[in-house]
């Protein structure tokens, strides 16, 4: 099948490969573990590849498929880290009441933790509170705030890093 030579710029290069092989790429992403979120991953792939302004690529389809595979690896690693982080930060329940001194220390630490969260910026703090306090799923937070899921995850990592640094201070002191 030959294509006309007067096609627009939107159908050339990487964008053309993405459009022409959309179904194939979506199947690839589904098989690699994206499942129902394959469309979202495809959108992320589109954004990554078209924003970079990559020059001519000798074999664009293998390039796109490699980028899709790398994106899935990034998502897998991110999910694994998120799971480990949530497990590490999981709440522990104690059966005894804390002493008044322990309660006072905890209140002071809570104030410091709130300040550390706020210091990360308005959006990361808001995302963190929606996720950890309100229990809203990350995908829903992304929709509410008009940002990508990757941005939500990055903002959560920023807050978690600030809290981890604060926790190290608590442990050292």
PDB file of N, CA and C in Angstrom, residues 49-153:
ATOM      1  N   UNK A  49       7.235  10.989  23.177  1.00  0.00           N
ATOM      2  CA  UNK A  49       7.927  10.904  21.890  1.00  0.00           C
ATOM      3  C   UNK A  49       7.748  12.153  21.034  1.00  0.00           C
ATOM      4  N   UNK A  50       6.608  12.801  21.126  1.00  0.00           N
ATOM      5  CA  UNK A  50       6.376  13.962  20.265  1.00  0.00           C
ATOM      6  C   UNK A  50       6.911  15.247  20.867  1.00  0.00           C
ATOM      7  N   UNK A  51       7.068  15.317  22.180  1.00  0.00           N
ATOM      8  CA  UNK A  51       7.586  16.540  22.803  1.00  0.00           C
ATOM      9  C   UNK A  51       9.097  16.651  22.686  1.00  0.00           C
ATOM     10  N   UNK A  52       9.779  15.562  22.494  1.00  0.00           N
ATOM     11  CA  UNK A  52      11.236  15.562  22.459  1.00  0.00           C
ATOM     12  C   UNK A  52      11.812  16.170  21.191  1.00  0.00           C
ATOM     13  N   UNK A  53      11.080  16.138  20.131  1.00  0.00           N
ATOM     14  CA  UNK A  53      11.609  16.643  18.875  1.00  0.00           C
ATOM     15  C   UNK A  53      12.765  15.794  18.365  1.00  0.00           C
ATOM     16  N   UNK A  54      12.583  14.486  18.403  1.00  0.00           N
ATOM     17  CA  UNK A  54      13.619  13.555  17.968  1.00  0.00           C
ATOM     18  C   UNK A  54      13.856  13.726  16.475  1.00  0.00           C
ATOM     19  N   UNK A  55      15.097  13.672  16.070  1.00  0.00           N
ATOM     20  CA  UNK A  55      15.442  13.771  14.656  1.00  0.00           C
ATOM     21  C   UNK A  55      15.028  12.521  13.906  1.00  0.00           C
ATOM     22  N   UNK A  56      15.488  12.386  12.690  1.00  0.00           N
ATOM     23  CA  UNK A  56      15.134  11.209  11.895  1.00  0.00           C
ATOM     24  C   UNK A  56      15.595   9.924  12.588  1.00  0.00           C
ATOM     25  N   UNK A  57      14.734   8.920  12.552  1.00  0.00           N
ATOM     26  CA  UNK A  57      15.033   7.620  13.141  1.00  0.00           C
ATOM     27  C   UNK A  57      15.040   6.605  12.010  1.00  0.00           C
ATOM     28  N   UNK A  58      16.113   5.793  11.935  1.00  0.00           N
ATOM     29  CA  UNK A  58      16.259   4.836  10.840  1.00  0.00           C
ATOM     30  C   UNK A  58      15.110   3.833  10.813  1.00  0.00           C
ATOM     31  N   UNK A  59      14.788   3.225  11.943  1.00  0.00           N
ATOM     32  CA  UNK A  59      13.686   2.266  12.044  1.00  0.00           C
ATOM     33  C   UNK A  59      12.706   2.770  13.090  1.00  0.00           C
ATOM     34  N   UNK A  60      11.746   3.600  12.689  1.00  0.00           N
ATOM     35  CA  UNK A  60      10.887   4.251  13.683  1.00  0.00           C
ATOM     36  C   UNK A  60       9.968   3.299  14.463  1.00  0.00           C
ATOM     37  N   UNK A  61       9.449   2.243  13.824  1.00  0.00           N
ATOM     38  CA  UNK A  61       8.558   1.349  14.560  1.00  0.00           C
ATOM     39  C   UNK A  61       9.285   0.628  15.696  1.00  0.00           C
ATOM     40  N   UNK A  62      10.458   0.024  15.456  1.00  0.00           N
ATOM     41  CA  UNK A  62      11.176  -0.568  16.600  1.00  0.00           C
ATOM     42  C   UNK A  62      11.529   0.467  17.671  1.00  0.00           C
ATOM     43  N   UNK A  63      11.813   1.697  17.254  1.00  0.00           N
ATOM     44  CA  UNK A  63      12.114   2.772  18.198  1.00  0.00           C
ATOM     45  C   UNK A  63      10.898   3.039  19.090  1.00  0.00           C
ATOM     46  N   UNK A  64       9.724   3.131  18.481  1.00  0.00           N
ATOM     47  CA  UNK A  64       8.487   3.379  19.225  1.00  0.00           C
ATOM     48  C   UNK A  64       8.179   2.211  20.157  1.00  0.00           C
ATOM     49  N   UNK A  65       8.362   0.977  19.658  1.00  0.00           N
ATOM     50  CA  UNK A  65       8.074  -0.193  20.490  1.00  0.00           C
ATOM     51  C   UNK A  65       9.044  -0.272  21.672  1.00  0.00           C
ATOM     52  N   UNK A  66      10.296   0.084  21.460  1.00  0.00           N
ATOM     53  CA  UNK A  66      11.276   0.097  22.554  1.00  0.00           C
ATOM     54  C   UNK A  66      10.880   1.159  23.581  1.00  0.00           C
ATOM     55  N   UNK A  67      10.449   2.311  23.104  1.00  0.00           N
ATOM     56  CA  UNK A  67      10.008   3.377  24.011  1.00  0.00           C
ATOM     57  C   UNK A  67       8.787   2.918  24.817  1.00  0.00           C
ATOM     58  N   UNK A  68       7.866   2.202  24.164  1.00  0.00           N
ATOM     59  CA  UNK A  68       6.687   1.679  24.864  1.00  0.00           C
ATOM     60  C   UNK A  68       7.113   0.669  25.930  1.00  0.00           C
ATOM     61  N   UNK A  69       8.056  -0.193  25.580  1.00  0.00           N
ATOM     62  CA  UNK A  69       8.559  -1.175  26.541  1.00  0.00           C
ATOM     63  C   UNK A  69       9.226  -0.466  27.727  1.00  0.00           C
ATOM     64  N   UNK A  70      10.043   0.545  27.440  1.00  0.00           N
ATOM     65  CA  UNK A  70      10.703   1.299  28.511  1.00  0.00           C
ATOM     66  C   UNK A  70       9.680   2.006  29.401  1.00  0.00           C
ATOM     67  N   UNK A  71       8.630   2.524  28.803  1.00  0.00           N
ATOM     68  CA  UNK A  71       7.585   3.180  29.578  1.00  0.00           C
ATOM     69  C   UNK A  71       6.901   2.181  30.503  1.00  0.00           C
ATOM     70  N   UNK A  72       6.650   0.973  30.014  1.00  0.00           N
ATOM     71  CA  UNK A  72       6.045  -0.058  30.855  1.00  0.00           C
ATOM     72  C   UNK A  72       6.993  -0.460  31.982  1.00  0.00           C
ATOM     73  N   UNK A  73       8.291  -0.546  31.693  1.00  0.00           N
ATOM     74  CA  UNK A  73       9.260  -0.850  32.755  1.00  0.00           C
ATOM     75  C   UNK A  73       9.256   0.252  33.816  1.00  0.00           C
ATOM     76  N   UNK A  74       9.206   1.503  33.383  1.00  0.00           N
ATOM     77  CA  UNK A  74       9.141   2.626  34.321  1.00  0.00           C
ATOM     78  C   UNK A  74       7.893   2.531  35.195  1.00  0.00           C
ATOM     79  N   UNK A  75       6.769   2.208  34.578  1.00  0.00           N
ATOM     80  CA  UNK A  75       5.524   2.093  35.333  1.00  0.00           C
ATOM     81  C   UNK A  75       5.581   0.927  36.318  1.00  0.00           C
ATOM     82  N   UNK A  76       6.168  -0.180  35.883  1.00  0.00           N
ATOM     83  CA  UNK A  76       6.302  -1.333  36.775  1.00  0.00           C
ATOM     84  C   UNK A  76       7.167  -0.966  37.976  1.00  0.00           C
ATOM     85  N   UNK A  77       8.291  -0.334  37.714  1.00  0.00           N
ATOM     86  CA  UNK A  77       9.188   0.071  38.808  1.00  0.00           C
ATOM     87  C   UNK A  77       8.502   1.060  39.740  1.00  0.00           C
ATOM     88  N   UNK A  78       7.778   1.990  39.171  1.00  0.00           N
ATOM     89  CA  UNK A  78       7.067   2.981  39.967  1.00  0.00           C
ATOM     90  C   UNK A  78       6.012   2.308  40.846  1.00  0.00           C
ATOM     91  N   UNK A  79       5.272   1.370  40.277  1.00  0.00           N
ATOM     92  CA  UNK A  79       4.251   0.653  41.049  1.00  0.00           C
ATOM     93  C   UNK A  79       4.892  -0.160  42.165  1.00  0.00           C
ATOM     94  N   UNK A  80       6.016  -0.792  41.858  1.00  0.00           N
ATOM     95  CA  UNK A  80       6.709  -1.591  42.879  1.00  0.00           C
ATOM     96  C   UNK A  80       7.209  -0.687  44.002  1.00  0.00           C
ATOM     97  N   UNK A  81       7.804   0.451  43.651  1.00  0.00           N
ATOM     98  CA  UNK A  81       8.283   1.382  44.659  1.00  0.00           C
ATOM     99  C   UNK A  81       7.117   1.936  45.489  1.00  0.00           C
ATOM    100  N   UNK A  82       6.010   2.229  44.819  1.00  0.00           N
ATOM    101  CA  UNK A  82       4.833   2.738  45.517  1.00  0.00           C
ATOM    102  C   UNK A  82       4.326   1.701  46.516  1.00  0.00           C
ATOM    103  N   UNK A  83       4.300   0.448  46.101  1.00  0.00           N
ATOM    104  CA  UNK A  83       3.861  -0.627  46.980  1.00  0.00           C
ATOM    105  C   UNK A  83       4.790  -0.769  48.183  1.00  0.00           C
ATOM    106  N   UNK A  84       6.096  -0.759  47.931  1.00  0.00           N
ATOM    107  CA  UNK A  84       7.059  -0.858  49.027  1.00  0.00           C
ATOM    108  C   UNK A  84       6.950   0.340  49.972  1.00  0.00           C
ATOM    109  N   UNK A  85       6.782   1.522  49.395  1.00  0.00           N
ATOM    110  CA  UNK A  85       6.658   2.740  50.194  1.00  0.00           C
ATOM    111  C   UNK A  85       5.395   2.696  51.045  1.00  0.00           C
ATOM    112  N   UNK A  86       4.279   2.287  50.434  1.00  0.00           N
ATOM    113  CA  UNK A  86       3.029   2.210  51.190  1.00  0.00           C
ATOM    114  C   UNK A  86       3.126   1.180  52.309  1.00  0.00           C
ATOM    115  N   UNK A  87       3.805   0.094  52.023  1.00  0.00           N
ATOM    116  CA  UNK A  87       3.990  -0.943  53.040  1.00  0.00           C
ATOM    117  C   UNK A  87       4.853  -0.408  54.187  1.00  0.00           C
ATOM    118  N   UNK A  88       5.920   0.323  53.842  1.00  0.00           N
ATOM    119  CA  UNK A  88       6.814   0.873  54.858  1.00  0.00           C
ATOM    120  C   UNK A  88       6.131   1.963  55.678  1.00  0.00           C
ATOM    121  N   UNK A  89       5.249   2.717  55.030  1.00  0.00           N
ATOM    122  CA  UNK A  89       4.573   3.810  55.717  1.00  0.00           C
ATOM    123  C   UNK A  89       3.227   3.375  56.293  1.00  0.00           C
ATOM    124  N   UNK A  90       2.926   2.092  56.152  1.00  0.00           N
ATOM    125  CA  UNK A  90       1.651   1.583  56.652  1.00  0.00           C
ATOM    126  C   UNK A  90       1.463   1.886  58.121  1.00  0.00           C
ATOM    127  N   UNK A  91       0.236   1.987  58.452  1.00  0.00           N
ATOM    128  CA  UNK A  91      -0.056   2.347  59.833  1.00  0.00           C
ATOM    129  C   UNK A  91       0.067   1.127  60.726  1.00  0.00           C
ATOM    130  N   UNK A  92       0.643   1.334  61.888  1.00  0.00           N
ATOM    131  CA  UNK A  92       0.731   0.278  62.889  1.00  0.00           C
ATOM    132  C   UNK A  92      -0.249   0.606  64.000  1.00  0.00           C
ATOM    133  N   UNK A  93      -0.830  -0.414  64.542  1.00  0.00           N
ATOM    134  CA  UNK A  93      -1.783  -0.195  65.624  1.00  0.00           C
ATOM    135  C   UNK A  93      -1.169  -0.693  66.921  1.00  0.00           C
ATOM    136  N   UNK A  94      -1.315   0.128  67.909  1.00  0.00           N
ATOM    137  CA  UNK A  94      -0.811  -0.243  69.220  1.00  0.00           C
ATOM    138  C   UNK A  94      -1.995  -0.386  70.162  1.00  0.00           C
ATOM    139  N   UNK A  95      -1.875  -1.296  71.087  1.00  0.00           N
ATOM    140  CA  UNK A  95      -2.988  -1.565  71.993  1.00  0.00           C
ATOM    141  C   UNK A  95      -2.925  -0.741  73.265  1.00  0.00           C
ATOM    142  N   UNK A  96      -1.806  -0.096  73.554  1.00  0.00           N
ATOM    143  CA  UNK A  96      -1.696   0.674  74.782  1.00  0.00           C
ATOM    144  C   UNK A  96      -1.773   2.173  74.493  1.00  0.00           C
ATOM    145  N   UNK A  97      -2.150   2.939  75.485  1.00  0.00           N
ATOM    146  CA  UNK A  97      -2.221   4.387  75.348  1.00  0.00           C
ATOM    147  C   UNK A  97      -0.829   4.972  75.517  1.00  0.00           C
ATOM    148  N   UNK A  98      -0.483   5.953  74.713  1.00  0.00           N
ATOM    149  CA  UNK A  98       0.833   6.564  74.856  1.00  0.00           C
ATOM    150  C   UNK A  98       0.895   7.428  76.118  1.00  0.00           C
ATOM    151  N   UNK A  99       2.080   7.581  76.638  1.00  0.00           N
ATOM    152  CA  UNK A  99       2.260   8.455  77.796  1.00  0.00           C
ATOM    153  C   UNK A  99       2.032   9.899  77.356  1.00  0.00           C
ATOM    154  N   UNK A 100       1.842  10.775  78.323  1.00  0.00           N
ATOM    155  CA  UNK A 100       1.618  12.179  77.971  1.00  0.00           C
ATOM    156  C   UNK A 100       2.844  12.768  77.272  1.00  0.00           C
ATOM    157  N   UNK A 101       4.040  12.311  77.660  1.00  0.00           N
ATOM    158  CA  UNK A 101       5.258  12.777  77.005  1.00  0.00           C
ATOM    159  C   UNK A 101       5.300  12.311  75.547  1.00  0.00           C
ATOM    160  N   UNK A 102       4.957  11.035  75.320  1.00  0.00           N
ATOM    161  CA  UNK A 102       4.938  10.508  73.953  1.00  0.00           C
ATOM    162  C   UNK A 102       3.886  11.223  73.109  1.00  0.00           C
ATOM    163  N   UNK A 103       2.742  11.538  73.720  1.00  0.00           N
ATOM    164  CA  UNK A 103       1.686  12.259  73.000  1.00  0.00           C
ATOM    165  C   UNK A 103       2.153  13.655  72.609  1.00  0.00           C
ATOM    166  N   UNK A 104       2.854  14.325  73.522  1.00  0.00           N
ATOM    167  CA  UNK A 104       3.378  15.660  73.245  1.00  0.00           C
ATOM    168  C   UNK A 104       4.401  15.620  72.109  1.00  0.00           C
ATOM    169  N   UNK A 105       5.310  14.651  72.164  1.00  0.00           N
ATOM    170  CA  UNK A 105       6.319  14.493  71.111  1.00  0.00           C
ATOM    171  C   UNK A 105       5.634  14.218  69.776  1.00  0.00           C
ATOM    172  N   UNK A 106       4.626  13.371  69.806  1.00  0.00           N
ATOM    173  CA  UNK A 106       3.904  13.050  68.571  1.00  0.00           C
ATOM    174  C   UNK A 106       3.228  14.283  67.988  1.00  0.00           C
ATOM    175  N   UNK A 107       2.624  15.101  68.821  1.00  0.00           N
ATOM    176  CA  UNK A 107       1.984  16.331  68.335  1.00  0.00           C
ATOM    177  C   UNK A 107       3.017  17.277  67.719  1.00  0.00           C
ATOM    178  N   UNK A 108       4.172  17.380  68.363  1.00  0.00           N
ATOM    179  CA  UNK A 108       5.239  18.231  67.817  1.00  0.00           C
ATOM    180  C   UNK A 108       5.732  17.686  66.476  1.00  0.00           C
ATOM    181  N   UNK A 109       5.877  16.385  66.391  1.00  0.00           N
ATOM    182  CA  UNK A 109       6.317  15.771  65.141  1.00  0.00           C
ATOM    183  C   UNK A 109       5.268  15.950  64.055  1.00  0.00           C
ATOM    184  N   UNK A 110       4.011  15.893  64.428  1.00  0.00           N
ATOM    185  CA  UNK A 110       2.931  16.107  63.463  1.00  0.00           C
ATOM    186  C   UNK A 110       2.990  17.520  62.884  1.00  0.00           C
ATOM    187  N   UNK A 111       3.246  18.492  63.715  1.00  0.00           N
ATOM    188  CA  UNK A 111       3.373  19.879  63.253  1.00  0.00           C
ATOM    189  C   UNK A 111       4.551  19.992  62.278  1.00  0.00           C
ATOM    190  N   UNK A 112       5.678  19.352  62.624  1.00  0.00           N
ATOM    191  CA  UNK A 112       6.850  19.372  61.737  1.00  0.00           C
ATOM    192  C   UNK A 112       6.567  18.646  60.424  1.00  0.00           C
ATOM    193  N   UNK A 113       5.839  17.533  60.499  1.00  0.00           N
ATOM    194  CA  UNK A 113       5.487  16.783  59.282  1.00  0.00           C
ATOM    195  C   UNK A 113       4.579  17.626  58.398  1.00  0.00           C
ATOM    196  N   UNK A 114       3.619  18.302  58.992  1.00  0.00           N
ATOM    197  CA  UNK A 114       2.724  19.160  58.218  1.00  0.00           C
ATOM    198  C   UNK A 114       3.509  20.287  57.543  1.00  0.00           C
ATOM    199  N   UNK A 115       4.478  20.854  58.267  1.00  0.00           N
ATOM    200  CA  UNK A 115       5.313  21.913  57.689  1.00  0.00           C
ATOM    201  C   UNK A 115       6.163  21.363  56.541  1.00  0.00           C
ATOM    202  N   UNK A 116       6.684  20.141  56.690  1.00  0.00           N
ATOM    203  CA  UNK A 116       7.492  19.530  55.630  1.00  0.00           C
ATOM    204  C   UNK A 116       6.638  19.267  54.390  1.00  0.00           C
ATOM    205  N   UNK A 117       5.419  18.827  54.593  1.00  0.00           N
ATOM    206  CA  UNK A 117       4.505  18.581  53.468  1.00  0.00           C
ATOM    207  C   UNK A 117       4.188  19.893  52.761  1.00  0.00           C
ATOM    208  N   UNK A 118       3.870  20.908  53.530  1.00  0.00           N
ATOM    209  CA  UNK A 118       3.534  22.220  52.965  1.00  0.00           C
ATOM    210  C   UNK A 118       4.723  22.816  52.205  1.00  0.00           C
ATOM    211  N   UNK A 119       5.937  22.572  52.701  1.00  0.00           N
ATOM    212  CA  UNK A 119       7.138  23.126  52.070  1.00  0.00           C
ATOM    213  C   UNK A 119       7.397  22.535  50.687  1.00  0.00           C
ATOM    214  N   UNK A 120       6.800  21.401  50.362  1.00  0.00           N
ATOM    215  CA  UNK A 120       7.013  20.792  49.041  1.00  0.00           C
ATOM    216  C   UNK A 120       6.275  21.540  47.942  1.00  0.00           C
ATOM    217  N   UNK A 121       5.354  22.398  48.320  1.00  0.00           N
ATOM    218  CA  UNK A 121       4.597  23.178  47.337  1.00  0.00           C
ATOM    219  C   UNK A 121       3.112  22.898  47.472  1.00  0.00           C
ATOM    220  N   UNK A 122       2.319  23.788  46.913  1.00  0.00           N
ATOM    221  CA  UNK A 122       0.869  23.682  47.052  1.00  0.00           C
ATOM    222  C   UNK A 122       0.320  22.418  46.386  1.00  0.00           C
ATOM    223  N   UNK A 123       0.705  22.181  45.118  1.00  0.00           N
ATOM    224  CA  UNK A 123       0.160  21.027  44.400  1.00  0.00           C
ATOM    225  C   UNK A 123       0.600  19.701  45.011  1.00  0.00           C
ATOM    226  N   UNK A 124       1.907  19.491  45.294  1.00  0.00           N
ATOM    227  CA  UNK A 124       2.291  18.215  45.917  1.00  0.00           C
ATOM    228  C   UNK A 124       1.604  17.988  47.263  1.00  0.00           C
ATOM    229  N   UNK A 125       1.474  19.041  48.061  1.00  0.00           N
ATOM    230  CA  UNK A 125       0.818  18.903  49.371  1.00  0.00           C
ATOM    231  C   UNK A 125      -0.650  18.530  49.190  1.00  0.00           C
ATOM    232  N   UNK A 126      -1.295  19.170  48.246  1.00  0.00           N
ATOM    233  CA  UNK A 126      -2.716  18.884  47.999  1.00  0.00           C
ATOM    234  C   UNK A 126      -2.900  17.458  47.485  1.00  0.00           C
ATOM    235  N   UNK A 127      -2.029  17.045  46.564  1.00  0.00           N
ATOM    236  CA  UNK A 127      -2.103  15.680  46.030  1.00  0.00           C
ATOM    237  C   UNK A 127      -1.868  14.671  47.150  1.00  0.00           C
ATOM    238  N   UNK A 128      -0.871  14.920  47.990  1.00  0.00           N
ATOM    239  CA  UNK A 128      -0.570  14.016  49.095  1.00  0.00           C
ATOM    240  C   UNK A 128      -1.776  13.875  50.029  1.00  0.00           C
ATOM    241  N   UNK A 129      -2.378  14.985  50.386  1.00  0.00           N
ATOM    242  CA  UNK A 129      -3.522  14.933  51.306  1.00  0.00           C
ATOM    243  C   UNK A 129      -4.723  14.235  50.683  1.00  0.00           C
ATOM    244  N   UNK A 130      -4.952  14.488  49.388  1.00  0.00           N
ATOM    245  CA  UNK A 130      -6.071  13.805  48.707  1.00  0.00           C
ATOM    246  C   UNK A 130      -5.843  12.296  48.676  1.00  0.00           C
ATOM    247  N   UNK A 131      -4.589  11.895  48.465  1.00  0.00           N
ATOM    248  CA  UNK A 131      -4.273  10.476  48.346  1.00  0.00           C
ATOM    249  C   UNK A 131      -4.220   9.796  49.714  1.00  0.00           C
ATOM    250  N   UNK A 132      -3.431  10.349  50.633  1.00  0.00           N
ATOM    251  CA  UNK A 132      -3.185   9.677  51.915  1.00  0.00           C
ATOM    252  C   UNK A 132      -4.273   9.946  52.958  1.00  0.00           C
ATOM    253  N   UNK A 133      -4.846  11.129  52.965  1.00  0.00           N
ATOM    254  CA  UNK A 133      -5.841  11.461  53.984  1.00  0.00           C
ATOM    255  C   UNK A 133      -7.254  11.145  53.492  1.00  0.00           C
ATOM    256  N   UNK A 134      -7.576  11.605  52.278  1.00  0.00           N
ATOM    257  CA  UNK A 134      -8.922  11.412  51.752  1.00  0.00           C
ATOM    258  C   UNK A 134      -9.117  10.046  51.116  1.00  0.00           C
ATOM    259  N   UNK A 135      -8.012   9.367  50.782  1.00  0.00           N
ATOM    260  CA  UNK A 135      -8.115   8.033  50.196  1.00  0.00           C
ATOM    261  C   UNK A 135      -8.550   8.011  48.740  1.00  0.00           C
ATOM    262  N   UNK A 136      -8.331   9.101  48.029  1.00  0.00           N
ATOM    263  CA  UNK A 136      -8.712   9.188  46.617  1.00  0.00           C
ATOM    264  C   UNK A 136      -7.628   8.520  45.776  1.00  0.00           C
ATOM    265  N   UNK A 137      -8.045   7.759  44.779  1.00  0.00           N
ATOM    266  CA  UNK A 137      -7.096   7.075  43.902  1.00  0.00           C
ATOM    267  C   UNK A 137      -6.292   8.088  43.090  1.00  0.00           C
ATOM    268  N   UNK A 138      -5.061   7.725  42.769  1.00  0.00           N
ATOM    269  CA  UNK A 138      -4.165   8.628  42.052  1.00  0.00           C
ATOM    270  C   UNK A 138      -4.729   9.033  40.700  1.00  0.00           C
ATOM    271  N   UNK A 139      -5.334   8.099  40.007  1.00  0.00           N
ATOM    272  CA  UNK A 139      -5.894   8.408  38.687  1.00  0.00           C
ATOM    273  C   UNK A 139      -6.998   9.471  38.814  1.00  0.00           C
ATOM    274  N   UNK A 140      -7.829   9.360  39.849  1.00  0.00           N
ATOM    275  CA  UNK A 140      -8.885  10.339  40.068  1.00  0.00           C
ATOM    276  C   UNK A 140      -8.301  11.708  40.423  1.00  0.00           C
ATOM    277  N   UNK A 141      -7.244  11.713  41.223  1.00  0.00           N
ATOM    278  CA  UNK A 141      -6.576  12.970  41.576  1.00  0.00           C
ATOM    279  C   UNK A 141      -6.034  13.636  40.315  1.00  0.00           C
ATOM    280  N   UNK A 142      -5.436  12.831  39.432  1.00  0.00           N
ATOM    281  CA  UNK A 142      -4.898  13.371  38.177  1.00  0.00           C
ATOM    282  C   UNK A 142      -6.013  14.021  37.366  1.00  0.00           C
ATOM    283  N   UNK A 143      -7.167  13.352  37.286  1.00  0.00           N
ATOM    284  CA  UNK A 143      -8.299  13.920  36.554  1.00  0.00           C
ATOM    285  C   UNK A 143      -8.787  15.215  37.204  1.00  0.00           C
ATOM    286  N   UNK A 144      -8.913  15.200  38.527  1.00  0.00           N
ATOM    287  CA  UNK A 144      -9.387  16.392  39.248  1.00  0.00           C
ATOM    288  C   UNK A 144      -8.488  17.601  39.012  1.00  0.00           C
ATOM    289  N   UNK A 145      -7.193  17.357  39.039  1.00  0.00           N
ATOM    290  CA  UNK A 145      -6.241  18.465  38.975  1.00  0.00           C
ATOM    291  C   UNK A 145      -5.793  18.789  37.553  1.00  0.00           C
ATOM    292  N   UNK A 146      -6.203  17.969  36.591  1.00  0.00           N
ATOM    293  CA  UNK A 146      -5.839  18.224  35.204  1.00  0.00           C
ATOM    294  C   UNK A 146      -4.367  17.986  34.912  1.00  0.00           C
ATOM    295  N   UNK A 147      -3.781  16.984  35.598  1.00  0.00           N
ATOM    296  CA  UNK A 147      -2.379  16.628  35.375  1.00  0.00           C
ATOM    297  C   UNK A 147      -2.307  15.146  35.037  1.00  0.00           C
ATOM    298  N   UNK A 148      -1.135  14.705  34.599  1.00  0.00           N
ATOM    299  CA  UNK A 148      -0.974  13.297  34.265  1.00  0.00           C
ATOM    300  C   UNK A 148      -0.773  12.475  35.529  1.00  0.00           C
ATOM    301  N   UNK A 149      -0.987  11.175  35.394  1.00  0.00           N
ATOM    302  CA  UNK A 149      -0.751  10.258  36.498  1.00  0.00           C
ATOM    303  C   UNK A 149       0.714  10.297  36.917  1.00  0.00           C
ATOM    304  N   UNK A 150       1.601  10.450  35.969  1.00  0.00           N
ATOM    305  CA  UNK A 150       3.030  10.551  36.268  1.00  0.00           C
ATOM    306  C   UNK A 150       3.331  11.764  37.135  1.00  0.00           C
ATOM    307  N   UNK A 151       2.642  12.869  36.887  1.00  0.00           N
ATOM    308  CA  UNK A 151       2.834  14.071  37.695  1.00  0.00           C
ATOM    309  C   UNK A 151       2.374  13.825  39.125  1.00  0.00           C
ATOM    310  N   UNK A 152       1.240  13.143  39.268  1.00  0.00           N
ATOM    311  CA  UNK A 152       0.743  12.815  40.610  1.00  0.00           C
ATOM    312  C   UNK A 152       1.773  11.953  41.336  1.00  0.00           C
ATOM    313  N   UNK A 153       2.285  10.941  40.649  1.00  0.00           N
ATOM    314  CA  UNK A 153       3.279  10.056  41.265  1.00  0.00           C
ATOM    315  C   UNK A 153       4.552  10.818  41.625  1.00  0.00           C
TER     316      UNK A 153
END
